[in-house]
Coordinates of C-alpha atoms in Angstrom, one line a residue:
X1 CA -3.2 18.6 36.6
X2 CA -3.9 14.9 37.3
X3 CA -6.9 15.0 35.4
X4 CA -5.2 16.3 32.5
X5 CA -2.7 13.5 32.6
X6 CA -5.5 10.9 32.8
X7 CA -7.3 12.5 30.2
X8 CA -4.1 12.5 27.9
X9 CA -3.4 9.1 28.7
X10 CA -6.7 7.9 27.9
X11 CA -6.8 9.9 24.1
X12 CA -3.6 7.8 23.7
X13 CA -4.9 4.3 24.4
X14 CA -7.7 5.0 22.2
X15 CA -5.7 6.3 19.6
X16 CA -3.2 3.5 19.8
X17 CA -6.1 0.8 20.1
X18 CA -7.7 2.4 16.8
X19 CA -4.7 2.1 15.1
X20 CA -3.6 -0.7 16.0
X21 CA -7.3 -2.2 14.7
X22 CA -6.9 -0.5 11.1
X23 CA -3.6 -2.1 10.4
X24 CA -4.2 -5.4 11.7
X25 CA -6.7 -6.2 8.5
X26 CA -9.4 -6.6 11.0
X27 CA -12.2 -7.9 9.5
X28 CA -14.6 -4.9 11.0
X29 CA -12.6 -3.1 8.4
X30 CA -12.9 -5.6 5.6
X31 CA -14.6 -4.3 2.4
X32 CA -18.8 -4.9 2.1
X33 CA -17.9 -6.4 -1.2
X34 CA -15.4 -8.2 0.4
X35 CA -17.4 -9.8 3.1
X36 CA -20.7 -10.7 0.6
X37 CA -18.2 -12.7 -1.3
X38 CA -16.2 -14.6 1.5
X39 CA -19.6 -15.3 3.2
X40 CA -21.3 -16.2 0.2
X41 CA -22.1 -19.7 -1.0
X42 CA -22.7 -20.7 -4.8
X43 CA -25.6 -22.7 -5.7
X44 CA -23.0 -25.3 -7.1
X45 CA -22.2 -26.3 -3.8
X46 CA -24.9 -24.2 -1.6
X47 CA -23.7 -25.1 1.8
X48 CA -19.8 -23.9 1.8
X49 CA -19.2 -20.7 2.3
X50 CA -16.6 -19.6 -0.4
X51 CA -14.1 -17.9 2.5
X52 CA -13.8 -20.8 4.1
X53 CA -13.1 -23.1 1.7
X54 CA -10.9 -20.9 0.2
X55 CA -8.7 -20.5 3.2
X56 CA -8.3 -24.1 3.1
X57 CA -7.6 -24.9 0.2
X58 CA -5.0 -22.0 -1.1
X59 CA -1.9 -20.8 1.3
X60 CA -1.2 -17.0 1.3
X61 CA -4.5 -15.9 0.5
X62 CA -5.4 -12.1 -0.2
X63 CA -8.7 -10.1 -1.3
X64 CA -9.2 -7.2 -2.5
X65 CA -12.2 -5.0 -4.0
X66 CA -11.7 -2.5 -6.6
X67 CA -13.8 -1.0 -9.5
X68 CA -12.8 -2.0 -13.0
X69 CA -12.5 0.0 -16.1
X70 CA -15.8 -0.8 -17.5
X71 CA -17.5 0.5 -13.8
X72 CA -17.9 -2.9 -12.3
X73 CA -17.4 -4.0 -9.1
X74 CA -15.1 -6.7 -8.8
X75 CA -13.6 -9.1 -5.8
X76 CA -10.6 -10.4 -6.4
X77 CA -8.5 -13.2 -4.8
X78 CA -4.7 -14.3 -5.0
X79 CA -3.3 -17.1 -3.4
X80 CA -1.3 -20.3 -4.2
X81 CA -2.5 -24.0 -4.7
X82 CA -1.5 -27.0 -6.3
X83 CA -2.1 -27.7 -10.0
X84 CA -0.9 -30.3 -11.7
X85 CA 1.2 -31.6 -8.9
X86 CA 3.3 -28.4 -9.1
X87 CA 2.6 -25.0 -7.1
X88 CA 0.9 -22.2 -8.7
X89 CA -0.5 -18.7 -8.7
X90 CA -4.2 -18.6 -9.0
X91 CA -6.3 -15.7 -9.1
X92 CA -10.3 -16.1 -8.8
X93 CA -12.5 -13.0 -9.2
X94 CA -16.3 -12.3 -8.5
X95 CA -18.2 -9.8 -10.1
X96 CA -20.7 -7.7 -7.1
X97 CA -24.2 -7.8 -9.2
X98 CA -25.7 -5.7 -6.6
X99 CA -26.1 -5.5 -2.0
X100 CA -26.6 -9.1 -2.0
X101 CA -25.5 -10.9 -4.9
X102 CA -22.0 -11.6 -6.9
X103 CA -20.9 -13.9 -9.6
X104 CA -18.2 -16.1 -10.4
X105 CA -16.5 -14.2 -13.2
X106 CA -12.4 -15.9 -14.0
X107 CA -10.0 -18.0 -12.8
X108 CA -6.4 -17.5 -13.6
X109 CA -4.0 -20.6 -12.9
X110 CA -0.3 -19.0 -13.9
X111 CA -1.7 -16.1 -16.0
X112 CA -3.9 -19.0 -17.7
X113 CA -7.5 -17.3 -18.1
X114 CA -9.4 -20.4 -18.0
X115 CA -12.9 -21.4 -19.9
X116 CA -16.2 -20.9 -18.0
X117 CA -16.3 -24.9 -17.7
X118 CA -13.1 -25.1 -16.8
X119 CA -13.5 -22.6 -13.7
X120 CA -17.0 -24.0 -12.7
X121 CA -15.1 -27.2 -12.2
X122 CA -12.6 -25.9 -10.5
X123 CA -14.6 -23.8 -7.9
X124 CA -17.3 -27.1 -8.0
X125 CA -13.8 -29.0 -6.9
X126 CA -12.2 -26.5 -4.3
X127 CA -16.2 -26.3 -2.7
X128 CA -16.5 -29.7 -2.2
X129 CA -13.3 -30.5 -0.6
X130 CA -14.1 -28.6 2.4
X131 CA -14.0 -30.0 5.9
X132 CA -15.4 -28.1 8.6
X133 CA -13.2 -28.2 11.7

């Protein structure tokens, strides 16, 4: 009867340690499309890795993978910056070419689809003004 109680004891750790893990947006969970993008670099700036410069430079960042209407594959992230001296909603998505390569495909400051200049810029500017700590 000991046994059993061990045994029962140990399903529950596990179970509680698994679910604990999926809900904590651990990154061994994190989408494949997700993780090429984050780790990714772009020859604009070929030594920043587009995570990490994002965390820096917007607050209450999110991505998120999903398949568009036309069948692509698209990485998407939300968070806020500055723009103009004033807070605002951006909204930056990446378009998965195939295993190992993605594209820059939009930025969205405020709703505000912006030009293909325009967002090279901006991703050149948010790139550069990483700092690795």
């Amino acid at each position: 009867m000991h046994r059993l109680k061990q045994r029962y004891l140990m399903v529950f750790i596990v179970l509680l340690t698994l679910s604990s893990v999926m809900f904590s947006g651990c990154s061994l969970l994190e989408d494949k499309h997700v993780t090429l993008v984050k780790e990714g670099t772009m020859e604009i700036v070929p030594n920043v890795k587009i995570g990490k410069a994002f965390d820096q430079f917007f607050s209450d960042g999110k991505w998120e993978y999903f398949v568009a209407t036309d069948n692509s594959k698209v990485v998407e992230f939300t968070g806020t910056c500055r723009w103009q001296d004033k807070p605002a909603k951006a909204k930056v998505q990446f378009v998965i070419l195939n295993d190992t390569r993605f594209q820059l495909w939009t930025i969205e400051i405020n709703g505000d689809n912006m030009r293909d200049s325009d967002a090279i810029a901006v991703m050149r500017k948010i790139l550069t003004q990483y700092h690795a700590k």
